[in-house]
Amino acid sequence: MKCGKLVDVGRRSFLRGGLMTGAGVAAAAVAGTGAAPAHAQTSLARVQNPSTRLANLADLVVNEPLDITYPDEDSPGVLLKLGTPVQGGVGPDGDVVAFSVMCPHKGWLMSYNTADKTLNCPGHFSRFDCEAGGQQVWGHATQNLPQFQLRVDETGDIFAEGADELIYGRLSNVLQA
């Protein structure tokens, strides 16, 4: 009998503490000025990376993946010319994109499916839509696929200059400020 009461007291204390913490956070938010502190505008996870040449537009064939590495040799990726303008696409047709091919869930190497233009993980079956900026459409992953920020120069050379998501296995992102 006594043991049950101690458990109830423990639960009540836990719930009361949680409510008090929540109330404190809400009060702090209401009391704030609304302006974000200066440090909140830049991410500590950002790392500057030099512009890296990946290929030339002439090297690409519609819907055929070209293997690349970015931001270094330990980070495999894929460069794609999808054939229609897409989110984050560059080049004259706005259809050239690049992604990491390491699944953000467990780092399995993914393969490209030409039929539906997705990258697919063989480990836990996550699928990512290359026409929608690497958005996850199925599976266990909890984030979208890192899409590389690209630039095309006047000669048709394609350069990577950052990524929009954390690359699997990295402690800091590769976004360019």
GROMACS .gro file of N, CA and C in nm:
model
  531
    1MET      N    1   0.081  -0.119   0.000
    1MET     CA    2   0.000   0.000   0.000
    1MET      C    3   0.087   0.126   0.000
    2LYS      N    4   0.181   0.129   0.090
    2LYS     CA    5   0.267   0.245   0.102
    2LYS      C    6   0.347   0.267  -0.028
    3CYS      N    7   0.391   0.158  -0.089
    3CYS     CA    8   0.468   0.167  -0.211
    3CYS      C    9   0.387   0.234  -0.322
    4GLY      N   10   0.260   0.200  -0.337
    4GLY     CA   11   0.174   0.259  -0.438
    4GLY      C   12   0.160   0.409  -0.419
    5LYS      N   13   0.149   0.454  -0.294
    5LYS     CA   14   0.138   0.598  -0.268
    5LYS      C   15   0.266   0.671  -0.307
    6LEU      N   16   0.379   0.608  -0.283
    6LEU     CA   17   0.503   0.672  -0.322
    6LEU      C   18   0.512   0.688  -0.474
    7VAL      N   19   0.463   0.590  -0.548
    7VAL     CA   20   0.462   0.599  -0.694
    7VAL      C   21   0.371   0.713  -0.737
    8ASP      N   22   0.252   0.727  -0.675
    8ASP     CA   23   0.160   0.835  -0.709
    8ASP      C   24   0.223   0.971  -0.681
    9VAL      N   25   0.289   0.983  -0.565
    9VAL     CA   26   0.354   1.109  -0.532
    9VAL      C   27   0.461   1.139  -0.637
   10GLY      N   28   0.533   1.039  -0.680
   10GLY     CA   29   0.635   1.057  -0.782
   10GLY      C   30   0.576   1.105  -0.912
   11ARG      N   31   0.465   1.049  -0.952
   11ARG     CA   32   0.399   1.091  -1.076
   11ARG      C   33   0.350   1.234  -1.066
   12ARG      N   34   0.287   1.267  -0.953
   12ARG     CA   35   0.237   1.404  -0.934
   12ARG      C   36   0.351   1.505  -0.938
   13SER      N   37   0.460   1.472  -0.874
   13SER     CA   38   0.575   1.563  -0.874
   13SER      C   39   0.631   1.579  -1.015
   14PHE      N   40   0.638   1.469  -1.087
   14PHE     CA   41   0.689   1.474  -1.224
   14PHE      C   42   0.600   1.563  -1.311
   15LEU      N   43   0.469   1.541  -1.304
   15LEU     CA   44   0.376   1.620  -1.384
   15LEU      C   45   0.379   1.767  -1.345
   16ARG      N   46   0.383   1.795  -1.216
   16ARG     CA   47   0.388   1.934  -1.169
   16ARG      C   48   0.515   2.001  -1.222
   17GLY      N   49   0.627   1.929  -1.216
   17GLY     CA   50   0.753   1.985  -1.266
   17GLY      C   51   0.746   2.013  -1.415
   18GLY      N   52   0.686   1.923  -1.490
   18GLY     CA   53   0.671   1.944  -1.633
   18GLY      C   54   0.584   2.064  -1.665
   19LEU      N   55   0.474   2.080  -1.590
   19LEU     CA   56   0.385   2.195  -1.610
   19LEU      C   57   0.456   2.325  -1.576
   20MET      N   58   0.533   2.324  -1.470
   20MET     CA   59   0.605   2.445  -1.430
   20MET      C   60   0.710   2.482  -1.534
   21THR      N   61   0.779   2.383  -1.587
   21THR     CA   62   0.880   2.410  -1.690
   21THR      C   63   0.813   2.467  -1.814
   22GLY      N   64   0.701   2.406  -1.855
   22GLY     CA   65   0.628   2.455  -1.973
   22GLY      C   66   0.579   2.597  -1.953
   23ALA      N   67   0.528   2.626  -1.835
   23ALA     CA   68   0.480   2.762  -1.806
   23ALA      C   69   0.596   2.861  -1.811
   24GLY      N   70   0.711   2.819  -1.760
   24GLY     CA   71   0.828   2.908  -1.762
   24GLY      C   72   0.873   2.938  -1.903
   25VAL      N   73   0.875   2.838  -1.987
   25VAL     CA   74   0.915   2.858  -2.127
   25VAL      C   75   0.816   2.950  -2.197
   26ALA      N   76   0.686   2.928  -2.175
   26ALA     CA   77   0.584   3.012  -2.238
   26ALA      C   78   0.596   3.157  -2.190
   27ALA      N   79   0.620   3.177  -2.061
   27ALA     CA   80   0.634   3.312  -2.007
   27ALA      C   81   0.755   3.381  -2.066
   28ALA      N   82   0.864   3.309  -2.081
   28ALA     CA   83   0.985   3.367  -2.139
   28ALA      C   84   0.961   3.408  -2.283
   29ALA      N   85   0.884   3.329  -2.357
   29ALA     CA   86   0.856   3.361  -2.496
   29ALA      C   87   0.769   3.485  -2.508
   30VAL      N   88   0.669   3.497  -2.419
   30VAL     CA   89   0.580   3.612  -2.420
   30VAL      C   90   0.655   3.737  -2.378
   31ALA      N   91   0.745   3.725  -2.281
   31ALA     CA   92   0.818   3.840  -2.229
   31ALA      C   93   0.927   3.887  -2.325
   32GLY      N   94   0.965   3.804  -2.421
   32GLY     CA   95   1.073   3.840  -2.514
   32GLY      C   96   1.034   3.958  -2.600
   33THR      N   97   1.133   4.023  -2.659
   33THR     CA   98   1.110   4.142  -2.741
   33THR      C   99   1.064   4.107  -2.881
   34GLY      N  100   1.077   3.982  -2.921
   34GLY     CA  101   1.039   3.943  -3.055
   34GLY      C  102   1.157   3.945  -3.151
   35ALA      N  103   1.265   4.013  -3.114
   35ALA     CA  104   1.383   4.017  -3.199
   35ALA      C  105   1.471   3.897  -3.168
   36ALA      N  106   1.517   3.833  -3.272
   36ALA     CA  107   1.605   3.718  -3.252
   36ALA      C  108   1.743   3.767  -3.213
   37PRO      N  109   1.810   3.699  -3.121
   37PRO     CA  110   1.946   3.740  -3.088
   37PRO      C  111   2.037   3.727  -3.210
   38ALA      N  112   2.143   3.803  -3.212
   38ALA     CA  113   2.232   3.806  -3.328
   38ALA      C  114   2.285   3.667  -3.362
   39HIS      N  115   2.316   3.586  -3.261
   39HIS     CA  116   2.371   3.453  -3.288
   39HIS      C  117   2.269   3.358  -3.348
   40ALA      N  118   2.141   3.389  -3.339
   40ALA     CA  119   2.038   3.299  -3.392
   40ALA      C  120   2.027   3.308  -3.544
   41GLN      N  121   2.089   3.408  -3.604
   41GLN     CA  122   2.075   3.426  -3.748
   41GLN      C  123   2.177   3.347  -3.828
   42THR      N  124   2.277   3.293  -3.764
   42THR     CA  125   2.374   3.209  -3.834
   42THR      C  126   2.384   3.076  -3.761
   43SER      N  127   2.402   2.971  -3.836
   43SER     CA  128   2.411   2.839  -3.778
   43SER      C  129   2.555   2.806  -3.743
   44LEU      N  130   2.576   2.752  -3.625
   44LEU     CA  131   2.709   2.708  -3.586
   44LEU      C  132   2.750   2.585  -3.665
   45ALA      N  133   2.655   2.521  -3.732
   45ALA     CA  134   2.683   2.399  -3.808
   45ALA      C  135   2.732   2.429  -3.949
   46ARG      N  136   2.741   2.554  -3.987
   46ARG     CA  137   2.782   2.588  -4.123
   46ARG      C  138   2.933   2.587  -4.137
   47VAL      N  139   2.978   2.534  -4.249
   47VAL     CA  140   3.120   2.528  -4.280
   47VAL      C  141   3.138   2.583  -4.420
   48GLN      N  142   3.236   2.668  -4.440
   48GLN     CA  143   3.263   2.719  -4.574
   48GLN      C  144   3.332   2.611  -4.657
   49ASN      N  145   3.286   2.590  -4.777
   49ASN     CA  146   3.349   2.497  -4.869
   49ASN      C  147   3.380   2.570  -4.998
   50PRO      N  148   3.494   2.542  -5.056
   50PRO     CA  149   3.524   2.606  -5.184
   50PRO      C  150   3.432   2.551  -5.292
   51SER      N  151   3.413   2.630  -5.394
   51SER     CA  152   3.336   2.585  -5.510
   51SER      C  153   3.410   2.468  -5.574
   52THR      N  154   3.337   2.358  -5.600
   52THR     CA  155   3.398   2.237  -5.654
   52THR      C  156   3.336   2.202  -5.788
   53ARG      N  157   3.420   2.190  -5.891
   53ARG     CA  158   3.370   2.152  -6.023
   53ARG      C  159   3.331   2.005  -6.022
   54LEU      N  160   3.208   1.976  -6.068
   54LEU     CA  161   3.158   1.839  -6.071
   54LEU      C  162   3.162   1.779  -6.211
   55ALA      N  163   3.125   1.858  -6.311
   55ALA     CA  164   3.116   1.809  -6.449
   55ALA      C  165   3.084   1.927  -6.540
   56ASN      N  166   3.053   1.898  -6.665
   56ASN     CA  167   3.009   1.998  -6.760
   56ASN      C  168   2.871   1.955  -6.810
   57LEU      N  169   2.790   2.052  -6.850
   57LEU     CA  170   2.656   2.020  -6.901
   57LEU      C  171   2.662   1.918  -7.014
   58ALA      N  172   2.768   1.924  -7.095
   58ALA     CA  173   2.783   1.831  -7.208
   58ALA      C  174   2.803   1.687  -7.162
   59ASP      N  175   2.843   1.667  -7.036
   59ASP     CA  176   2.865   1.532  -6.983
   59ASP      C  177   2.735   1.462  -6.943
   60LEU      N  178   2.626   1.537  -6.937
   60LEU     CA  179   2.500   1.484  -6.883
   60LEU      C  180   2.405   1.437  -6.992
   61VAL      N  181   2.338   1.327  -6.963
   61VAL     CA  182   2.232   1.274  -7.048
   61VAL      C  183   2.105   1.271  -6.963
   62VAL      N  184   1.992   1.311  -7.022
   62VAL     CA  185   1.866   1.316  -6.947
   62VAL      C  186   1.836   1.183  -6.881
   63ASN      N  187   1.809   1.189  -6.751
   63ASN     CA  188   1.768   1.077  -6.667
   63ASN      C  189   1.872   0.966  -6.652
   64GLU      N  190   2.000   1.001  -6.675
   64GLU     CA  191   2.109   0.907  -6.650
   64GLU      C  192   2.200   0.967  -6.543
   65PRO      N  193   2.210   0.904  -6.426
   65PRO     CA  194   2.289   0.961  -6.317
   65PRO      C  195   2.438   0.960  -6.347
   66LEU      N  196   2.507   1.064  -6.302
   66LEU     CA  197   2.651   1.073  -6.313
   66LEU      C  198   2.707   1.072  -6.170
   67ASP      N  199   2.790   0.975  -6.138
   67ASP     CA  200   2.847   0.965  -6.004
   67ASP      C  201   2.945   1.078  -5.978
   68ILE      N  202   2.935   1.138  -5.860
   68ILE     CA  203   3.023   1.247  -5.818
   68ILE      C  204   3.061   1.225  -5.672
   69THR      N  205   3.151   1.307  -5.622
   69THR     CA  206   3.178   1.314  -5.478
   69THR      C  207   3.178   1.461  -5.440
   70TYR      N  208   3.116   1.492  -5.326
   70TYR     CA  209   3.112   1.629  -5.276
   70TYR      C  210   3.069   1.624  -5.130
   71PRO      N  211   3.126   1.697  -5.042
   71PRO     CA  212   3.230   1.798  -5.057
   71PRO      C  213   3.372   1.742  -5.060
   72ASP      N  214   3.385   1.610  -5.044
   72ASP     CA  215   3.516   1.546  -5.050
   72ASP      C  216   3.500   1.404  -5.104
   73GLU      N  217   3.609   1.333  -5.117
   73GLU     CA  218   3.608   1.198  -5.174
   73GLU      C  219   3.532   1.096  -5.088
   74ASP      N  220   3.508   1.128  -4.962
   74ASP     CA  221   3.436   1.036  -4.872
   74ASP      C  222   3.286   1.057  -4.874
   75SER      N  223   3.237   1.141  -4.964
   75SER     CA  224   3.096   1.174  -4.968
   75SER      C  225   3.041   1.153  -5.109
   76PRO      N  226   2.991   1.032  -5.140
   76PRO     CA  227   2.940   1.004  -5.274
   76PRO      C  228   2.808   1.076  -5.302
   77GLY      N  229   2.793   1.112  -5.428
   77GLY     CA  230   2.671   1.179  -5.469
   77GLY      C  231   2.637   1.145  -5.612
   78VAL      N  232   2.533   1.210  -5.662
   78VAL     CA  233   2.489   1.187  -5.800
   78VAL      C  234   2.447   1.321  -5.860
   79LEU      N  235   2.482   1.339  -5.986
   79LEU     CA  236   2.444   1.457  -6.063
   79LEU      C  237   2.344   1.410  -6.167
   80LEU      N  238   2.232   1.483  -6.178
   80LEU     CA  239   2.123   1.439  -6.267
   80LEU      C  240   2.074   1.553  -6.355
   81LYS      N  241   2.044   1.521  -6.479
   81LYS     CA  242   1.969   1.611  -6.568
   81LYS      C  243   1.833   1.544  -6.583
   82LEU      N  244   1.730   1.604  -6.522
   82LEU     CA  245   1.600   1.538  -6.513
   82LEU      C  246   1.509   1.559  -6.634
   83GLY      N  247   1.537   1.660  -6.716
   83GLY     CA  248   1.456   1.679  -6.837
   83GLY      C  249   1.343   1.778  -6.824
   84THR      N  250   1.308   1.818  -6.702
   84THR     CA  251   1.206   1.921  -6.679
   84THR      C  252   1.255   2.012  -6.566
   85PRO      N  253   1.218   2.139  -6.567
   85PRO     CA  254   1.260   2.229  -6.459
   85PRO      C  255   1.213   2.178  -6.322
   86VAL      N  256   1.303   2.182  -6.224
   86VAL     CA  257   1.272   2.130  -6.091
   86VAL      C  258   1.325   2.223  -5.983
   87GLN      N  259   1.279   2.201  -5.862
   87GLN     CA  260   1.323   2.277  -5.746
   87GLN      C  261   1.474   2.265  -5.730
   88GLY      N  262   1.543   2.378  -5.723
   88GLY     CA  263   1.687   2.379  -5.706
   88GLY      C  264   1.764   2.347  -5.832
   89GLY      N  265   1.694   2.332  -5.945
   89GLY     CA  266   1.760   2.297  -6.070
   89GLY      C  267   1.835   2.415  -6.129
   90VAL      N  268   1.946   2.385  -6.194
   90VAL     CA  269   2.027   2.488  -6.260
   90VAL      C  270   2.046   2.451  -6.406
   91GLY      N  271   2.117   2.536  -6.478
   91GLY     CA  272   2.141   2.513  -6.620
   91GLY      C  273   2.035   2.581  -6.703
   92PRO      N  274   2.051   2.580  -6.833
   92PRO     CA  275   1.957   2.651  -6.922
   92PRO      C  276   1.813   2.601  -6.910
   93ASP      N  277   1.797   2.474  -6.875
   93ASP     CA  278   1.662   2.417  -6.862
   93ASP      C  279   1.615   2.408  -6.717
   94GLY      N  280   1.697   2.449  -6.622
   94GLY     CA  281   1.660   2.443  -6.480
   94GLY      C  282   1.634   2.301  -6.432
   95ASP      N  283   1.704   2.204  -6.492
   95ASP     CA  284   1.674   2.064  -6.462
   95ASP      C  285   1.794   1.984  -6.410
   96VAL      N  286   1.904   2.052  -6.380
   96VAL     CA  287   2.023   1.982  -6.332
   96VAL      C  288   2.029   1.995  -6.179
   97VAL      N  289   2.035   1.880  -6.113
   97VAL     CA  290   2.040   1.875  -5.967
   97VAL      C  291   2.145   1.774  -5.923
   98ALA      N  292   2.184   1.783  -5.796
   98ALA     CA  293   2.279   1.687  -5.740
   98ALA      C  294   2.241   1.659  -5.595
   99PHE      N  295   2.262   1.534  -5.554
   99PHE     CA  296   2.226   1.490  -5.420
   99PHE      C  297   2.334   1.400  -5.362
  100SER      N  298   2.339   1.394  -5.230
  100SER     CA  299   2.417   1.291  -5.163
  100SER      C  300   2.344   1.159  -5.187
  101VAL      N  301   2.418   1.050  -5.203
  101VAL     CA  302   2.353   0.920  -5.218
  101VAL      C  303   2.368   0.834  -5.093
  102MET      N  304   2.405   0.898  -4.981
  102MET     CA  305   2.406   0.827  -4.853
  102MET      C  306   2.274   0.856  -4.783
  103CYS      N  307   2.198   0.751  -4.756
  103CYS     CA  308   2.068   0.768  -4.693
  103CYS      C  309   2.085   0.839  -4.560
  104PRO      N  310   2.006   0.944  -4.534
  104PRO     CA  311   2.019   1.016  -4.408
  104PRO      C  312   1.976   0.934  -4.286
  105HIS      N  313   1.914   0.818  -4.307
  105HIS     CA  314   1.872   0.735  -4.195
  105HIS      C  315   1.989   0.656  -4.136
  106LYS      N  316   2.058   0.577  -4.217
  106LYS     CA  317   2.168   0.493  -4.168
  106LYS      C  318   2.291   0.495  -4.259
  107GLY      N  319   2.291   0.578  -4.362
  107GLY     CA  320   2.409   0.592  -4.447
  107GLY      C  321   2.424   0.489  -4.557
  108TRP      N  322   2.322   0.407  -4.581
  108TRP     CA  323   2.330   0.310  -4.690
  108TRP      C  324   2.345   0.385  -4.823
  109LEU      N  325   2.419   0.328  -4.917
  109LEU     CA  326   2.432   0.389  -5.049
  109LEU      C  327   2.307   0.360  -5.130
  110MET      N  328   2.249   0.465  -5.185
  110MET     CA  329   2.122   0.453  -5.257
  110MET      C  330   2.145   0.442  -5.407
  111SER      N  331   2.042   0.394  -5.475
  111SER     CA  332   2.047   0.384  -5.621
  111SER      C  333   1.934   0.468  -5.681
  112TYR      N  334   1.959   0.511  -5.803
  112TYR     CA  335   1.863   0.595  -5.875
  112TYR      C  336   1.767   0.509  -5.955
  113ASN      N  337   1.638   0.540  -5.944
  113ASN     CA  338   1.534   0.471  -6.019
  113ASN      C  339   1.488   0.564  -6.132
  114THR      N  340   1.519   0.529  -6.256
  114THR     CA  341   1.486   0.615  -6.369
  114THR      C  342   1.336   0.623  -6.395
  115ALA      N  343   1.261   0.521  -6.357
  115ALA     CA  344   1.117   0.519  -6.384
  115ALA      C  345   1.042   0.630  -6.310
  116ASP      N  346   1.076   0.652  -6.183
  116ASP     CA  347   1.004   0.755  -6.107
  116ASP      C  348   1.096   0.865  -6.053
  117LYS      N  349   1.221   0.866  -6.098
  117LYS     CA  350   1.319   0.970  -6.063
  117LYS      C  351   1.334   0.985  -5.911
  118THR      N  352   1.355   0.871  -5.845
  118THR     CA  353   1.378   0.871  -5.701
  118THR      C  354   1.512   0.805  -5.671
  119LEU      N  355   1.566   0.839  -5.554
  119LEU     CA  356   1.681   0.769  -5.500
  119LEU      C  357   1.627   0.677  -5.392
  120ASN      N  358   1.669   0.550  -5.395
  120ASN     CA  359   1.609   0.448  -5.309
  120ASN      C  360   1.714   0.379  -5.224
  121CYS      N  361   1.682   0.362  -5.095
  121CYS     CA  362   1.772   0.300  -5.001
  121CYS      C  363   1.744   0.150  -4.991
  122PRO      N  364   1.847   0.066  -5.008
  122PRO     CA  365   1.826  -0.078  -4.997
  122PRO      C  366   1.818  -0.126  -4.852
  123GLY      N  367   1.855  -0.042  -4.757
  123GLY     CA  368   1.858  -0.083  -4.617
  123GLY      C  369   1.721  -0.090  -4.554
  124HIS      N  370   1.652   0.022  -4.551
  124HIS     CA  371   1.520   0.028  -4.486
  124HIS      C  372   1.415   0.088  -4.579
  125PHE      N  373   1.449   0.095  -4.707
  125PHE     CA  374   1.354   0.129  -4.814
  125PHE      C  375   1.305   0.273  -4.816
  126SER      N  376   1.381   0.367  -4.760
  126SER     CA  377   1.345   0.507  -4.776
  126SER      C  378   1.360   0.545  -4.923
  127ARG      N  379   1.271   0.636  -4.968
  127ARG     CA  380   1.272   0.682  -5.106
  127ARG      C  381   1.267   0.834  -5.105
  128PHE      N  382   1.342   0.894  -5.199
  128PHE     CA  383   1.354   1.039  -5.204
  128PHE      C  384   1.328   1.087  -5.347
  129ASP      N  385   1.241   1.187  -5.361
  129ASP     CA  386   1.198   1.238  -5.490
  129ASP      C  387   1.298   1.343  -5.541
  130CYS      N  388   1.367   1.311  -5.649
  130CYS     CA  389   1.467   1.402  -5.705
  130CYS      C  390   1.404   1.522  -5.773
  131GLU      N  391   1.279   1.511  -5.814
  131GLU     CA  392   1.209   1.624  -5.877
  131GLU      C  393   1.152   1.719  -5.773
  132ALA      N  394   1.154   1.682  -5.646
  132ALA     CA  395   1.099   1.766  -5.539
  132ALA      C  396   1.208   1.801  -5.437
  133GLY      N  397   1.330   1.823  -5.484
  133GLY     CA  398   1.437   1.868  -5.397
  133GLY      C  399   1.487   1.763  -5.298
  134GLY      N  400   1.468   1.635  -5.331
  134GLY     CA  401   1.514   1.528  -5.242
  134GLY      C  402   1.420   1.500  -5.126
  135GLN      N  403   1.294   1.541  -5.141
  135GLN     CA  404   1.196   1.519  -5.035
  135GLN      C  405   1.172   1.369  -5.015
  136GLN      N  406   1.168   1.329  -4.888
  136GLN     CA  407   1.141   1.190  -4.857
  136GLN      C  408   0.995   1.158  -4.889
  137VAL      N  409   0.974   1.047  -4.959
  137VAL     CA  410   0.838   1.007  -4.993
  137VAL      C  411   0.799   0.875  -4.928
  138TRP      N  412   0.898   0.805  -4.868
  138TRP     CA  413   0.867   0.678  -4.803
  138TRP      C  414   0.986   0.637  -4.718
  139GLY      N  415   0.960   0.566  -4.608
  139GLY     CA  416   1.067   0.502  -4.534
  139GLY      C  417   1.097   0.558  -4.396
  140HIS      N  418   1.207   0.511  -4.339
  140HIS     CA  419   1.244   0.541  -4.201
  140HIS      C  420   1.322   0.670  -4.181
  141ALA      N  421   1.374   0.727  -4.285
  141ALA     CA  422   1.456   0.848  -4.270
  141ALA      C  423   1.373   0.959  -4.204
  142THR      N  424   1.440   1.045  -4.131
  142THR     CA  425   1.371   1.154  -4.061
  142THR      C  426   1.406   1.290  -4.119
  143GLN      N  427   1.480   1.292  -4.227
  143GLN     CA  428   1.508   1.418  -4.294
  143GLN      C  429   1.512   1.394  -4.444
  144ASN      N  430   1.500   1.502  -4.519
  144ASN     CA  431   1.508   1.491  -4.665
  144ASN      C  432   1.653   1.466  -4.706
  145LEU      N  433   1.670   1.430  -4.830
  145LEU     CA  434   1.802   1.401  -4.883
  145LEU      C  435   1.880   1.530  -4.904
  146PRO      N  436   2.008   1.535  -4.866
  146PRO     CA  437   2.087   1.655  -4.891
  146PRO      C  438   2.099   1.683  -5.040
  147GLN      N  439   2.053   1.802  -5.079
  147GLN     CA  440   2.066   1.846  -5.218
  147GLN      C  441   2.182   1.945  -5.224
  148PHE      N  442   2.270   1.927  -5.321
  148PHE     CA  443   2.385   2.016  -5.335
  148PHE      C  444   2.342   2.142  -5.409
  149GLN      N  445   2.390   2.254  -5.359
  149GLN     CA  446   2.365   2.382  -5.425
  149GLN      C  447   2.460   2.393  -5.543
  150LEU      N  448   2.405   2.415  -5.661
  150LEU     CA  449   2.484   2.414  -5.784
  150LEU      C  450   2.488   2.550  -5.850
  151ARG      N  451   2.592   2.567  -5.931
  151ARG     CA  452   2.608   2.687  -6.013
  151ARG      C  453   2.667   2.640  -6.146
  152VAL      N  454   2.620   2.700  -6.257
  152VAL     CA  455   2.673   2.669  -6.389
  152VAL      C  456   2.738   2.796  -6.444
  153ASP      N  457   2.864   2.784  -6.490
  153ASP     CA  458   2.931   2.903  -6.544
  153ASP      C  459   2.904   2.915  -6.695
  154GLU      N  460   2.963   3.016  -6.756
  154GLU     CA  461   2.938   3.046  -6.898
  154GLU      C  462   2.989   2.938  -6.993
  155THR      N  463   3.080   2.851  -6.946
  155THR     CA  464   3.131   2.742  -7.032
  155THR      C  465   3.051   2.613  -7.013
  156GLY      N  466   2.955   2.613  -6.921
  156GLY     CA  467   2.874   2.495  -6.895
  156GLY      C  468   2.928   2.408  -6.782
  157ASP      N  469   3.037   2.451  -6.718
  157ASP     CA  470   3.089   2.376  -6.604
  157ASP      C  471   2.993   2.389  -6.486
  158ILE      N  472   2.970   2.277  -6.417
  158ILE     CA  473   2.878   2.271  -6.304
  158ILE      C  474   2.959   2.263  -6.176
  159PHE      N  475   2.931   2.355  -6.084
  159PHE     CA  476   3.003   2.363  -5.957
  159PHE      C  477   2.907   2.340  -5.841
  160ALA      N  478   2.952   2.266  -5.740
  160ALA     CA  479   2.877   2.251  -5.615
  160ALA      C  480   2.933   2.353  -5.517
  161GLU      N  481   2.842   2.415  -5.439
  161GLU     CA  482   2.884   2.520  -5.346
  161GLU      C  483   2.824   2.506  -5.208
  162GLY      N  484   2.764   2.393  -5.177
  162GLY     CA  485   2.706   2.370  -5.046
  162GLY      C  486   2.598   2.265  -5.053
  163ALA      N  487   2.537   2.236  -4.939
  163ALA     CA  488   2.429   2.139  -4.932
  163ALA      C  489   2.321   2.195  -4.840
  164ASP      N  490   2.196   2.155  -4.865
  164ASP     CA  491   2.086   2.211  -4.786
  164ASP      C  492   2.045   2.127  -4.667
  165GLU      N  493   2.104   2.011  -4.648
  165GLU     CA  494   2.075   1.924  -4.533
  165GLU      C  495   2.205   1.867  -4.482
  166LEU      N  496   2.203   1.813  -4.363
  166LEU     CA  497   2.321   1.751  -4.305
  166LEU      C  498   2.352   1.620  -4.378
  167ILE      N  499   2.474   1.607  -4.428
  167ILE     CA  500   2.517   1.485  -4.497
  167ILE      C  501   2.540   1.378  -4.392
  168TYR      N  502   2.495   1.257  -4.419
  168TYR     CA  503   2.505   1.148  -4.322
  168TYR      C  504   2.650   1.131  -4.272
  169GLY      N  505   2.664   1.116  -4.141
  169GLY     CA  506   2.793   1.092  -4.080
  169GLY      C  507   2.873   1.217  -4.051
  170ARG      N  508   2.821   1.333  -4.086
  170ARG     CA  509   2.891   1.459  -4.065
  170ARG      C  510   2.840   1.526  -3.938
  171LEU      N  511   2.930   1.590  -3.866
  171LEU     CA  512   2.890   1.663  -3.746
  171LEU      C  513   2.854   1.808  -3.775
  172SER      N  514   2.890   1.855  -3.894
  172SER     CA  515   2.854   1.991  -3.931
  172SER      C  516   2.809   1.990  -4.077
  173ASN      N  517   2.726   2.087  -4.109
  173ASN     CA  518   2.671   2.092  -4.243
  173ASN      C  519   2.770   2.157  -4.337
  174VAL      N  520   2.740   2.153  -4.464
  174VAL     CA  521   2.828   2.211  -4.563
  174VAL      C  522   2.761   2.330  -4.633
  175LEU      N  523   2.666   2.393  -4.565
  175LEU     CA  524   2.601   2.510  -4.624
  175LEU      C  525   2.698   2.625  -4.634
  176GLN      N  526   2.687   2.698  -4.740
  176GLN     CA  527   2.768   2.817  -4.756
  176GLN      C  528   2.686   2.934  -4.702
  177ALA      N  529   2.747   3.018  -4.623
  177ALA     CA  530   2.676   3.132  -4.563
  177ALA      C  531   2.640   3.235  -4.666
   0.00000   0.00000   0.00000
